[in-house]
CSV table of C-alpha atoms in Angstrom, one decimal:
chain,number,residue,atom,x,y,z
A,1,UNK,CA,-148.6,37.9,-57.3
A,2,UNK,CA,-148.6,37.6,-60.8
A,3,UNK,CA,-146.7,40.0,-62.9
A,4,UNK,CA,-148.3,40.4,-66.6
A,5,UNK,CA,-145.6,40.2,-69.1
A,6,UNK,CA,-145.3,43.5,-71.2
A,7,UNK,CA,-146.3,43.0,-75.4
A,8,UNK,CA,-143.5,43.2,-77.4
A,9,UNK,CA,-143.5,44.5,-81.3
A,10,UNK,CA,-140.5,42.8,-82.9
A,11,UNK,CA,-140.1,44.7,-87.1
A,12,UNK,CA,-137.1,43.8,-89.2
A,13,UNK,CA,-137.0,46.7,-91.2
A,14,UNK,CA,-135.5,45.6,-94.9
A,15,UNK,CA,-136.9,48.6,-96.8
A,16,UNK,CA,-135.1,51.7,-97.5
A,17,UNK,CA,-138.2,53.4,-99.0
A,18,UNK,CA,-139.5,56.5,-97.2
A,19,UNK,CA,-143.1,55.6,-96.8
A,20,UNK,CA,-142.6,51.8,-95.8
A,21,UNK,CA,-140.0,53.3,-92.9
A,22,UNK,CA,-142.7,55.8,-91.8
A,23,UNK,CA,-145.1,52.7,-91.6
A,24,UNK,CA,-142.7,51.2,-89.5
A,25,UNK,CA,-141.9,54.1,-87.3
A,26,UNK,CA,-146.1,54.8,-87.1
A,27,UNK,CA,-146.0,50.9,-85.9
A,28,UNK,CA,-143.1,51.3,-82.9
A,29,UNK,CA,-144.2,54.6,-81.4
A,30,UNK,CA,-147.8,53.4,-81.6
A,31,UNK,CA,-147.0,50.5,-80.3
A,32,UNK,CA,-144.8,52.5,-76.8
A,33,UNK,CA,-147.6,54.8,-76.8
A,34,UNK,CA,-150.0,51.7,-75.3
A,35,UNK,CA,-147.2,50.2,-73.1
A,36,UNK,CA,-146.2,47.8,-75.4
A,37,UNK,CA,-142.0,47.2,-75.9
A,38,UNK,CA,-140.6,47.4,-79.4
A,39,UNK,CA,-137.3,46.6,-81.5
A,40,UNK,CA,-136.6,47.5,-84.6
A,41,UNK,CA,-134.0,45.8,-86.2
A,42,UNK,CA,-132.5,48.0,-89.2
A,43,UNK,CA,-131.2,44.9,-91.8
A,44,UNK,CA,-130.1,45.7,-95.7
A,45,UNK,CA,-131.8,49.1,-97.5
A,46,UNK,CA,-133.1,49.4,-93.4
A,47,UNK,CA,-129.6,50.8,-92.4
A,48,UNK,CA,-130.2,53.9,-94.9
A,49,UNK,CA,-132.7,54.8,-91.9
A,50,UNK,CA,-130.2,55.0,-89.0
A,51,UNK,CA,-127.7,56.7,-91.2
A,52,UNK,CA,-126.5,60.0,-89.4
A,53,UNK,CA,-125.4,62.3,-92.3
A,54,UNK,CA,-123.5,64.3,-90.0
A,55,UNK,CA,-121.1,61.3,-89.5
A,56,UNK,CA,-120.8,60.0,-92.8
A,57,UNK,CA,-117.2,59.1,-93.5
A,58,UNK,CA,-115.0,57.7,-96.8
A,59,UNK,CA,-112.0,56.6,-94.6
A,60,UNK,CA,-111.3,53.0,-94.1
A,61,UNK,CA,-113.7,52.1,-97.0
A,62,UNK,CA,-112.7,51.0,-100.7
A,63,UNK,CA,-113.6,52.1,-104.0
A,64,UNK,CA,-116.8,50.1,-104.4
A,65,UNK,CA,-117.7,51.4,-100.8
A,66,UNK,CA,-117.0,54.2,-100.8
A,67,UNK,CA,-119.0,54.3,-104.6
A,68,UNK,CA,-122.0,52.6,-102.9
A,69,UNK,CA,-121.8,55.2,-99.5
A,70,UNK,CA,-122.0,58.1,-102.4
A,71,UNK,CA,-124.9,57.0,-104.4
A,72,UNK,CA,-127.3,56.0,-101.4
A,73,UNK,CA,-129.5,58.0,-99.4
A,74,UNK,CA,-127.5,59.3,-96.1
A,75,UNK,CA,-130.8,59.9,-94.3
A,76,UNK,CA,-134.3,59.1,-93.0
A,77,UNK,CA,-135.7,61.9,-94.9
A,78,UNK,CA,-133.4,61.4,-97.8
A,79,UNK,CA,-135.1,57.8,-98.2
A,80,UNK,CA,-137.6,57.5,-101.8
A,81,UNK,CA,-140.9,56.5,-102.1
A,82,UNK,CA,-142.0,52.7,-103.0
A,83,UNK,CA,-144.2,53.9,-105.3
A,84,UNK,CA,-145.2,57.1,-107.3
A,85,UNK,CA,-141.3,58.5,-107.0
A,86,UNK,CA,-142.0,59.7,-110.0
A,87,UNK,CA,-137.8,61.0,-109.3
A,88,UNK,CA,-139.1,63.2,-106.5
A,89,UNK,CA,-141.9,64.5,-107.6
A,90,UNK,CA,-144.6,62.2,-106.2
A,91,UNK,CA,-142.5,62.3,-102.8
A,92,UNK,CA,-143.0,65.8,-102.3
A,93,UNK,CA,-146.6,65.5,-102.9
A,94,UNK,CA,-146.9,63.2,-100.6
A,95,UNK,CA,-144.7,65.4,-97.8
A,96,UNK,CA,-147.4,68.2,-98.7
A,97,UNK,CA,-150.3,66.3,-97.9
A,98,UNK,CA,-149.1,65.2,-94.8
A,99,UNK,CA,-147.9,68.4,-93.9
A,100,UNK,CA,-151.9,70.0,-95.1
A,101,UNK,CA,-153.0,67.2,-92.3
A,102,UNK,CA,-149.9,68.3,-89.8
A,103,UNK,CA,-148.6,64.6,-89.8
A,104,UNK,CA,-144.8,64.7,-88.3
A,105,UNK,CA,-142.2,63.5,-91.2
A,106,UNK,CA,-140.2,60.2,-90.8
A,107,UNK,CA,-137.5,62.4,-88.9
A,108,UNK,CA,-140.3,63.2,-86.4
A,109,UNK,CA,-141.6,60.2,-86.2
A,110,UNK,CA,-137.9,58.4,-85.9
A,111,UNK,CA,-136.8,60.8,-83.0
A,112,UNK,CA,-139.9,60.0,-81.3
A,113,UNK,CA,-139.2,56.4,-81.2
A,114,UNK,CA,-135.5,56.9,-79.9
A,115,UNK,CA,-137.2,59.6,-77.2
A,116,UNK,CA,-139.3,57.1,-76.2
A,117,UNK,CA,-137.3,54.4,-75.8
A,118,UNK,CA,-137.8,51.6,-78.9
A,119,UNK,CA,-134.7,49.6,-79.5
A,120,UNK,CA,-133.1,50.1,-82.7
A,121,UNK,CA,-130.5,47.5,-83.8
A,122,UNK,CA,-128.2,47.3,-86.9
A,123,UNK,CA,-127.7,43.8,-88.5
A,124,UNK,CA,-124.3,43.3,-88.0
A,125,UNK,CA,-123.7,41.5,-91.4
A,126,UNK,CA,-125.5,44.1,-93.7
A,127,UNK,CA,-123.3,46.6,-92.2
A,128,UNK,CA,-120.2,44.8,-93.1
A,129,UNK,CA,-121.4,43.8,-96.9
A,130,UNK,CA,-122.3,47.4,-97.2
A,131,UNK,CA,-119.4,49.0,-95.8
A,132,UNK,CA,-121.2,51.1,-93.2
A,133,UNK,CA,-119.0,51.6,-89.9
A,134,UNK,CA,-121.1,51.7,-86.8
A,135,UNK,CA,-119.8,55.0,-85.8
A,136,UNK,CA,-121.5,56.4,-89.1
A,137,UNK,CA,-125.1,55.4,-87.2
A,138,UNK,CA,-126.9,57.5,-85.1
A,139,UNK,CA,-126.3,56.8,-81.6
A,140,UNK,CA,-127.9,54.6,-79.4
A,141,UNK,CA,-128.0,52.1,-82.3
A,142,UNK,CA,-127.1,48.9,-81.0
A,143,UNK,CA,-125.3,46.4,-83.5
A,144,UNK,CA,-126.4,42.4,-83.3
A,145,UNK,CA,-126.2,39.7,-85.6
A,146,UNK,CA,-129.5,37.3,-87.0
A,147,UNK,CA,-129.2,35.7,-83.6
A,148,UNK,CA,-129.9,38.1,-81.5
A,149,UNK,CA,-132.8,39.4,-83.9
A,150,UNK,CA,-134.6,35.8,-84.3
A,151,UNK,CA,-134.1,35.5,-80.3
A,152,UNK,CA,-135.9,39.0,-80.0
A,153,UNK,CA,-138.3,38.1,-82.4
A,154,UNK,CA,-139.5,34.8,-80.7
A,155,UNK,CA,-140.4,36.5,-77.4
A,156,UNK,CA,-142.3,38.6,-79.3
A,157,UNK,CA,-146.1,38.8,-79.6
A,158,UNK,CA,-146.6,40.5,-83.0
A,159,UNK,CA,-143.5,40.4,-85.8
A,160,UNK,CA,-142.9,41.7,-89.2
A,161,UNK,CA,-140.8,42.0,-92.1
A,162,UNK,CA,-140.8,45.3,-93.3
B,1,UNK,CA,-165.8,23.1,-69.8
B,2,UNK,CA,-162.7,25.1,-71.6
B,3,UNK,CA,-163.7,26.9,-74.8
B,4,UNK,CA,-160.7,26.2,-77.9
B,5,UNK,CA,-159.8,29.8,-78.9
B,6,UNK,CA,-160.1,30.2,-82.6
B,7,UNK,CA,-156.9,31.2,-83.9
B,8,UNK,CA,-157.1,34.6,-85.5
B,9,UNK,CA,-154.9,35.7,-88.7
B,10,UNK,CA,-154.2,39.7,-89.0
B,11,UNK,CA,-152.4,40.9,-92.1
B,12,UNK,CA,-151.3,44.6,-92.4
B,13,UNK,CA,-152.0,45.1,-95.8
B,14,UNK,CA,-149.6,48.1,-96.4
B,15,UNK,CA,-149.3,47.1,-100.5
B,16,UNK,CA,-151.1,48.5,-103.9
B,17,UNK,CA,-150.0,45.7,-106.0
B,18,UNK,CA,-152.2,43.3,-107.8
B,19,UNK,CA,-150.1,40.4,-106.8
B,20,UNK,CA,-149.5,41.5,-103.5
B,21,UNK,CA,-153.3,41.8,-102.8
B,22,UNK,CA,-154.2,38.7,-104.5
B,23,UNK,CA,-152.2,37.3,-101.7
B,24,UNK,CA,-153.5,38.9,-98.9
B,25,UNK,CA,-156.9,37.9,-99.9
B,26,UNK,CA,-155.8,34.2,-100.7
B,27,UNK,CA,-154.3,33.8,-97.6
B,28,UNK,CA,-157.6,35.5,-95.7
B,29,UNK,CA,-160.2,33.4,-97.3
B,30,UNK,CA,-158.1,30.3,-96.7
B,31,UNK,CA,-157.6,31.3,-92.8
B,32,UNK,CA,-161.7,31.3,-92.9
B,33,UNK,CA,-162.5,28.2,-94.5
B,34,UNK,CA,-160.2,26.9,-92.0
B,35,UNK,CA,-161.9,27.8,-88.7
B,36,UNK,CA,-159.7,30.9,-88.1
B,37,UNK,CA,-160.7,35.0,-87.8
B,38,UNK,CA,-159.0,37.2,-89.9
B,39,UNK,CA,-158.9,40.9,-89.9
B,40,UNK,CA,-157.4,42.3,-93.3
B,41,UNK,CA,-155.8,46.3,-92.0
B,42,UNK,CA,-155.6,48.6,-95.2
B,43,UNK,CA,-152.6,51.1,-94.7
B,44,UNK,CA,-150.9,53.2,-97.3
B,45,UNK,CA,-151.2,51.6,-100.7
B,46,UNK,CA,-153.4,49.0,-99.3
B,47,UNK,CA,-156.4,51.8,-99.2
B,48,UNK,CA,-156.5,51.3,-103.1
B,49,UNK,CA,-157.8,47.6,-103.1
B,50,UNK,CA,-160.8,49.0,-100.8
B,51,UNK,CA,-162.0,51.9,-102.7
B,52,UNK,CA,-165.4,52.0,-104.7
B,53,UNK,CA,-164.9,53.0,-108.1
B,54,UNK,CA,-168.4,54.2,-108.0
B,55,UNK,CA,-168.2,56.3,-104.9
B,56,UNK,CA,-165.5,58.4,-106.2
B,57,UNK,CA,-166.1,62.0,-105.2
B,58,UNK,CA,-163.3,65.0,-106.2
B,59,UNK,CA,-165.8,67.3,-103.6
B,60,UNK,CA,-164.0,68.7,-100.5
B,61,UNK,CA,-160.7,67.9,-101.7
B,62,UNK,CA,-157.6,70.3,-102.5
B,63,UNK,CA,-156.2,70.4,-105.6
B,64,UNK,CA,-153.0,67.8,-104.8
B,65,UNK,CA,-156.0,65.3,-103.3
B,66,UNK,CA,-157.6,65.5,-106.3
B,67,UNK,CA,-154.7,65.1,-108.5
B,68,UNK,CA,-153.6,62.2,-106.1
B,69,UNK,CA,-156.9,60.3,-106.7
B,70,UNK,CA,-157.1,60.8,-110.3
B,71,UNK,CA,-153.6,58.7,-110.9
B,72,UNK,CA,-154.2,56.5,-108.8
B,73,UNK,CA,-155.9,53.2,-109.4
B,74,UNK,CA,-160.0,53.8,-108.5
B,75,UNK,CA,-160.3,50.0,-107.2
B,76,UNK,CA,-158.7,46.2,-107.2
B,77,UNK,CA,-158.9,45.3,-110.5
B,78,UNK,CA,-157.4,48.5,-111.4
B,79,UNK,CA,-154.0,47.3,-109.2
B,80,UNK,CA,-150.7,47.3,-111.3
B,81,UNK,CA,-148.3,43.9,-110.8
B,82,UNK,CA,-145.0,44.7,-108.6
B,83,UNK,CA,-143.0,43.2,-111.2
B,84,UNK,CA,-143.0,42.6,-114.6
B,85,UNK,CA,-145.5,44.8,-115.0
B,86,UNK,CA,-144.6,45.8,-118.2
B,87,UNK,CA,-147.2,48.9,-118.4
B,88,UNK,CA,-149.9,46.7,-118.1
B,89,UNK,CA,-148.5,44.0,-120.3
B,90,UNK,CA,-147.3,41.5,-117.3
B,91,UNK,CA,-150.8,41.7,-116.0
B,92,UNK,CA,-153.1,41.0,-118.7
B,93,UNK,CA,-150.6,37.8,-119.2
B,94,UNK,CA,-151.0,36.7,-115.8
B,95,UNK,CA,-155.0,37.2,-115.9
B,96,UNK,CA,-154.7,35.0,-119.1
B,97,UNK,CA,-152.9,32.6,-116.8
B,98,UNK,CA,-155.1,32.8,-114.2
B,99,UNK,CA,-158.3,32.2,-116.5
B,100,UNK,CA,-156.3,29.5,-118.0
B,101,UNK,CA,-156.7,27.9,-114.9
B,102,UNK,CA,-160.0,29.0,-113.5
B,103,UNK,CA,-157.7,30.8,-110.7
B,104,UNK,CA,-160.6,33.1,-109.8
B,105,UNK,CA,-159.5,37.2,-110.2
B,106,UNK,CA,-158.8,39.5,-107.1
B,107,UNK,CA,-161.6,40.8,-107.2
B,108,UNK,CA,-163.6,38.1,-106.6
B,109,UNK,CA,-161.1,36.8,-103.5
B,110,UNK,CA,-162.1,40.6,-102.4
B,111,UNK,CA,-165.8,39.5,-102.5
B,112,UNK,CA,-165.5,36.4,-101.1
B,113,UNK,CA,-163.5,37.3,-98.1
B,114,UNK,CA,-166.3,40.2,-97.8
B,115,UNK,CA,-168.8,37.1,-97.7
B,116,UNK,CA,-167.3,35.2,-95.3
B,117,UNK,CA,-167.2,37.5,-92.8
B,118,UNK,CA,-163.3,38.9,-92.9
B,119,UNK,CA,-162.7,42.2,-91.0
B,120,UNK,CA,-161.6,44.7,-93.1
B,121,UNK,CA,-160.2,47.9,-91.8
B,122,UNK,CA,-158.8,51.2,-92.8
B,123,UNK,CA,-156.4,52.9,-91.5
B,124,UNK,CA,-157.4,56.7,-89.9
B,125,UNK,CA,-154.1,58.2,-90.3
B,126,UNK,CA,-153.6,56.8,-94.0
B,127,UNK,CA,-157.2,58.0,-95.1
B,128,UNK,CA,-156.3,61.7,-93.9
B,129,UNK,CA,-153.3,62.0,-95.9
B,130,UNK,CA,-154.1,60.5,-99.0
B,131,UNK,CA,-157.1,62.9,-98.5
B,132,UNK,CA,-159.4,59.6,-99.2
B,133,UNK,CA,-162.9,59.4,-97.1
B,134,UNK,CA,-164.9,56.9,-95.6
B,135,UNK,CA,-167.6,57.7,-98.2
B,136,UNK,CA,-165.5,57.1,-101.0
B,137,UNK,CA,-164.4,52.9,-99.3
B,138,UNK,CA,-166.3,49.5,-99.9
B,139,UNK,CA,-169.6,49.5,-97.2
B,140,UNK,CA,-168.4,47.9,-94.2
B,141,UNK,CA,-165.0,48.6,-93.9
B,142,UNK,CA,-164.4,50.2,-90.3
B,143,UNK,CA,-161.9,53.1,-89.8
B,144,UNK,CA,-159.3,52.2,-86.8
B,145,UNK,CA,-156.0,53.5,-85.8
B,146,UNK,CA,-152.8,52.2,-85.5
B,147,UNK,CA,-153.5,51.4,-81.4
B,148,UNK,CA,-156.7,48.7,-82.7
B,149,UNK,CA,-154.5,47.4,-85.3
B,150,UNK,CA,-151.7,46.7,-83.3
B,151,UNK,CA,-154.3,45.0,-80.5
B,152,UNK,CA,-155.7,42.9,-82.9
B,153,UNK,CA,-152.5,42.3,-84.1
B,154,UNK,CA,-151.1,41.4,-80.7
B,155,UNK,CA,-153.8,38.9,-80.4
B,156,UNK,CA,-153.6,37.1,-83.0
B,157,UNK,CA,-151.4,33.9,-84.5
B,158,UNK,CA,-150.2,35.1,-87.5
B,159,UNK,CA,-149.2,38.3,-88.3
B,160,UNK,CA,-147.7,39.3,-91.7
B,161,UNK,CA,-147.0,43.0,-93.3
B,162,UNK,CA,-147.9,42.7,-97.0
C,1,UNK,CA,-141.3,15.0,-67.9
C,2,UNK,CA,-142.2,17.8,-69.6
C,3,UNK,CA,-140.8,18.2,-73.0
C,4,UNK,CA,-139.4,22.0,-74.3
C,5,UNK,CA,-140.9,22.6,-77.5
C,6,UNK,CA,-138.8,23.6,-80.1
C,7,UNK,CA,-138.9,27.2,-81.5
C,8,UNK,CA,-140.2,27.4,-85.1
C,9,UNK,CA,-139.7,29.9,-87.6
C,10,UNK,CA,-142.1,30.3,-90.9
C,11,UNK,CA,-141.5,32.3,-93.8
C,12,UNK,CA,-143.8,33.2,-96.7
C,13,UNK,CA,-141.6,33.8,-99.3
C,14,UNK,CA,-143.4,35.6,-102.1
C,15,UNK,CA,-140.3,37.9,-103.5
C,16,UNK,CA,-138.2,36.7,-106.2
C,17,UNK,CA,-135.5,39.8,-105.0
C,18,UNK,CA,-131.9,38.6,-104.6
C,19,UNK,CA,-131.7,41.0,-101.7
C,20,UNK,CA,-135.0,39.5,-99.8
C,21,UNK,CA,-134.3,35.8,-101.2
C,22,UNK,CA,-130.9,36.4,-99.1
C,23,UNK,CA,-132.7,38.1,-96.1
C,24,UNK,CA,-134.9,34.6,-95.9
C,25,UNK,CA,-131.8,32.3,-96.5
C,26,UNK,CA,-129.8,33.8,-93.6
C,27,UNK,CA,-133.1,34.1,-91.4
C,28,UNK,CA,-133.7,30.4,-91.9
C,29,UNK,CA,-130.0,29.2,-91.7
C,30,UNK,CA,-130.1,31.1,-88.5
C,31,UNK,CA,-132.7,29.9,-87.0
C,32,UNK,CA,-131.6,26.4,-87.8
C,33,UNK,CA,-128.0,27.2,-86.1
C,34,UNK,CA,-129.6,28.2,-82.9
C,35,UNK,CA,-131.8,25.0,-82.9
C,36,UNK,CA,-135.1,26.1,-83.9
C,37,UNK,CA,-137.1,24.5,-87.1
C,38,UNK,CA,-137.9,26.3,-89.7
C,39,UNK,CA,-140.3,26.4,-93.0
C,40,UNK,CA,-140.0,28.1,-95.7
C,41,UNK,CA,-143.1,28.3,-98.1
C,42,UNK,CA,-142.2,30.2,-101.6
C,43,UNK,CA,-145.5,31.4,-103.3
C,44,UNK,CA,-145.9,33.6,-106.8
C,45,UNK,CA,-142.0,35.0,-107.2
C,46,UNK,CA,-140.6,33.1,-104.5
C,47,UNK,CA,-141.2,30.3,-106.7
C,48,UNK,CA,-138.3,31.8,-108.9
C,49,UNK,CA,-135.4,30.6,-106.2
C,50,UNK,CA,-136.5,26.9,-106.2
C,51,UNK,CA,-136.6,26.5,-110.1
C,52,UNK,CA,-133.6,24.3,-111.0
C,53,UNK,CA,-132.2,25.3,-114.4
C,54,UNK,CA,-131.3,21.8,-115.5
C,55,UNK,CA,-134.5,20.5,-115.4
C,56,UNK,CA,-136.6,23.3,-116.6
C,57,UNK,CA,-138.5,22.1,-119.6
C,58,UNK,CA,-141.0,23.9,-122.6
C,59,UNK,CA,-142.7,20.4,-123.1
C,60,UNK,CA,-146.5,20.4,-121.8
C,61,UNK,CA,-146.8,24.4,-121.7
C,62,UNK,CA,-149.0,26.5,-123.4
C,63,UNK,CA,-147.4,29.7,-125.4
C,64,UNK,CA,-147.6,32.3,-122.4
C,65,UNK,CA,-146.4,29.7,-120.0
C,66,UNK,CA,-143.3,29.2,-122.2
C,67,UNK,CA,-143.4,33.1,-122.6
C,68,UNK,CA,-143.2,33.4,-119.4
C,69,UNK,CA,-140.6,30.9,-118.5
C,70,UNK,CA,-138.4,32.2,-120.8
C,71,UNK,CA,-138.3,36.1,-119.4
C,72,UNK,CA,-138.2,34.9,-115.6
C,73,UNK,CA,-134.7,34.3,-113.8
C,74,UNK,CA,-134.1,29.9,-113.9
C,75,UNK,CA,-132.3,29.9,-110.6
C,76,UNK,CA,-131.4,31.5,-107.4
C,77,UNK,CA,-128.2,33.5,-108.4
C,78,UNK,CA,-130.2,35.3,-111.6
C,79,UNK,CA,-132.4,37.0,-109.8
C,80,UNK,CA,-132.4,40.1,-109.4
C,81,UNK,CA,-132.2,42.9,-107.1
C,82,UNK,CA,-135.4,44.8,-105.6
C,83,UNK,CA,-133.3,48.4,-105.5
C,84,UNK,CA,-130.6,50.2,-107.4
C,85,UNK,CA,-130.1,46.9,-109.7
C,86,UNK,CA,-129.2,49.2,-113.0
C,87,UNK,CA,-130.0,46.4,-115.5
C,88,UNK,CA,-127.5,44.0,-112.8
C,89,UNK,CA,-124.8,46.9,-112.4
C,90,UNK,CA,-126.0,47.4,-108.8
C,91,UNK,CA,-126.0,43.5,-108.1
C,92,UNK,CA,-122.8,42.9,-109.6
C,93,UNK,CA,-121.7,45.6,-107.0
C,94,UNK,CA,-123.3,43.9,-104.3
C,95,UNK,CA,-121.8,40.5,-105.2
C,96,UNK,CA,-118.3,42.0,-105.0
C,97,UNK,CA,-119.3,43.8,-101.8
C,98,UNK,CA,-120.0,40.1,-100.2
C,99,UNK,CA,-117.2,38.6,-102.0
C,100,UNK,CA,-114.9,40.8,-100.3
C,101,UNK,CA,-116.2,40.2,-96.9
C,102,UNK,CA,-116.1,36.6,-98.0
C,103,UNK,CA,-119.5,36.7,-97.3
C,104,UNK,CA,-122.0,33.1,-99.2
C,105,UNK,CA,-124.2,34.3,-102.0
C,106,UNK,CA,-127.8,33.3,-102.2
C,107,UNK,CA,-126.8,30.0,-103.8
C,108,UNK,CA,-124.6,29.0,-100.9
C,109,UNK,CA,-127.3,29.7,-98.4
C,110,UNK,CA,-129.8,28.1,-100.0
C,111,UNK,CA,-127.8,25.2,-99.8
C,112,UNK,CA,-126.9,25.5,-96.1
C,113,UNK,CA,-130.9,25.5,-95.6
C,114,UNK,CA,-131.6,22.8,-97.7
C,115,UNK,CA,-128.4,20.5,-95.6
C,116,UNK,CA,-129.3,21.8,-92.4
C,117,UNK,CA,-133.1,21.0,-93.0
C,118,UNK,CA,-134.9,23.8,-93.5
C,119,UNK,CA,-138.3,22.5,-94.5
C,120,UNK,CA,-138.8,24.1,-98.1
C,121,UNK,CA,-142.4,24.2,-99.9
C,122,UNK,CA,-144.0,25.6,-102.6
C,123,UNK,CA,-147.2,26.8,-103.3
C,124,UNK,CA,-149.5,25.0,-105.5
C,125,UNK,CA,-151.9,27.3,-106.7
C,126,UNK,CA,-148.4,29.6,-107.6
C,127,UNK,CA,-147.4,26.8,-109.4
C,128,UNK,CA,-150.5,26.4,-111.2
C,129,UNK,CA,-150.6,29.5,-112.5
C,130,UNK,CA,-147.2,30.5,-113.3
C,131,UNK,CA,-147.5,27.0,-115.6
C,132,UNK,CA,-144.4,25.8,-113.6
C,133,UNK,CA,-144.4,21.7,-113.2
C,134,UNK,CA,-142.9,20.0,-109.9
C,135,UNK,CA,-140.6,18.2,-111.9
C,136,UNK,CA,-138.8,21.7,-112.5
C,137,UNK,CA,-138.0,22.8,-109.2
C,138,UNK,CA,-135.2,21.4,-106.8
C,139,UNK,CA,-135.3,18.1,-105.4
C,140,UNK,CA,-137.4,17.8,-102.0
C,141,UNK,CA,-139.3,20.7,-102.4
C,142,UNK,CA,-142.5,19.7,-101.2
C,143,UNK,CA,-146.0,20.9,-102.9
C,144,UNK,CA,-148.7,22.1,-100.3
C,145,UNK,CA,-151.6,24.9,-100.1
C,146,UNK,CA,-152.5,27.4,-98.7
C,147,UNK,CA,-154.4,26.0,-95.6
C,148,UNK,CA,-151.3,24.0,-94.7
C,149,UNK,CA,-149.0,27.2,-94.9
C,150,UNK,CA,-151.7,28.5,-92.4
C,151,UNK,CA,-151.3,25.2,-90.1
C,152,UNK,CA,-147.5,25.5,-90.0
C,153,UNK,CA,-147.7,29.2,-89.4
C,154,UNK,CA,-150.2,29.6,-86.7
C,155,UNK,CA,-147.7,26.8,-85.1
C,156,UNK,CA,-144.7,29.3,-85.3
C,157,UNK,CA,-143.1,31.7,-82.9
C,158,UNK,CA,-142.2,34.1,-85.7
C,159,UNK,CA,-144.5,34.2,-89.5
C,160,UNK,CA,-142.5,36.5,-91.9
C,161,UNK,CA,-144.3,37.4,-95.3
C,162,UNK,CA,-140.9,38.3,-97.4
């Protein structure tokens, strides 16, 4: 008997910007939702994603750190557009017209990822250039270096960069 | 007698910039004059290269719809540069460039990956929240979701988010 | 005897961002480390990271082209960041950030890819357009198109457009 090996969606999420982690997000739960596996590995503006605000701390970090944790996003729905920003304004147009359509918000869409089992991973060396501690993630988040990722990444049948 | 699959090149075209497009459709007409498939998925941004300027219509849309598709660019040629831009500037000097060296303009890569039989796609989900319709896209281009992207995707031997 | 094929990795590298031009560097360093091969193909800004500022020359260049060469970064380490670079505030930041976790800059990896054997190309229709000459990039950086991208991509276990 042969078993059929599960799909696997492999993203590398780079961006920080609100609509490019929604496309990611669309991607993994889509992807679950048809009995495929997915990882996302959060790398660079990525981490803003998996941020939990709740657990943002300046302890243990320096000036420059604790300067960079200030002026950054410390959430999913925190996160700016890649286009149209317009300093807000085109954001929260956006956020209507989904809302007009009843699409979920990248919060939604994120805690229906976790719910349904996608694995999210933190690039362990982003987190140390940007002076993120892993107990300032949400939970769950696993933390693996570029080894682990490119190893996840060539099992995979469908990668990107995003 | 054992067929050769034809190796198949799926791009998730989640960009509204000029260059970025221009790459896309590069890469797609070179993947056909090669032997291979390719199936080009608009998402996002990447809806604005596929609109017909001609088709526009500001009829059964709300007020934020129609605000949203007035500053936005009505087709491909219309595409801003991701860098340099310049207000325009940056563009018209690499157009000059371009014609300097008979580089042919996106739009025409748009046509001739239309010619040669390239699958282009929209996405559903994208469409209803940028309040864009079917009407309103270059003939041909079929509406999916993100389940027939990410089979096509997961069946193919390149995959790249643009 | 049946021979293991090597794992391969293939990146597009169309970004001329510190930030992604680091991403890649690590990726391909990586990947080289854990014994796969790896190719890295820099089209349209990508092309900005193999320019070598000692050989970069105004001779045989129409005005724009020498426009053009003048206002775009010569080398790795000038370019600039894709987010929160505050006219180079935000990189300067980011360099410290590394330097403090004695972490290589983009320079240093680029290096290690180029020892290690990372396969680096560049496109030649980017070339041709930008007005950039092979004589002005890096030694070994080899000049192909766009169908032999596509070869050495549909050959790879992971395609990365960056």
């Amino acid at each position: 008997m042969e078993e059929i090996k599960q799909r696997h969606l492999n993203i590398l999420l780079f961006s920080g910007d609100y609509d490019k982690c929604l496309a990611a997000m669309i991607l993994a739960n889509g992807a679950v939702e048809m009995g495929m596996t997915a990882t996302v590995f959060c790398a660079f503006w990525g981490l803003f994603m998996v941020r939990d605000a709740a657990k943002l701390s300046l302890q243990d970090k320096n000036i420059q750190e604790k300067m960079f944790a200030s002026i950054t996003p410390v959430n999913a729905e925190k996160l700016p557009l890649s286009k149209l920003n317009f300093g807000g304004i085109g954001k929260a147009m956006l956020l209507d017209m989904m809302d007009e359509h009843q699409t979920p918000h990248l919060q939604d869409f994120l805690q229906g990822a976790r719910k349904k089992g996608v694995r999210f991973c933190a690039c362990k060396l982003s987190l140390e250039i940007m002076g993120f501690k892993a107990e300032e993630l949400l939970d769950g988040i696993e933390i693996i270096d570029v080894h682990a990722y490119l190893e996840d990444a060539s099992n995979s049948d469908i990668q990107l960069f995003i």
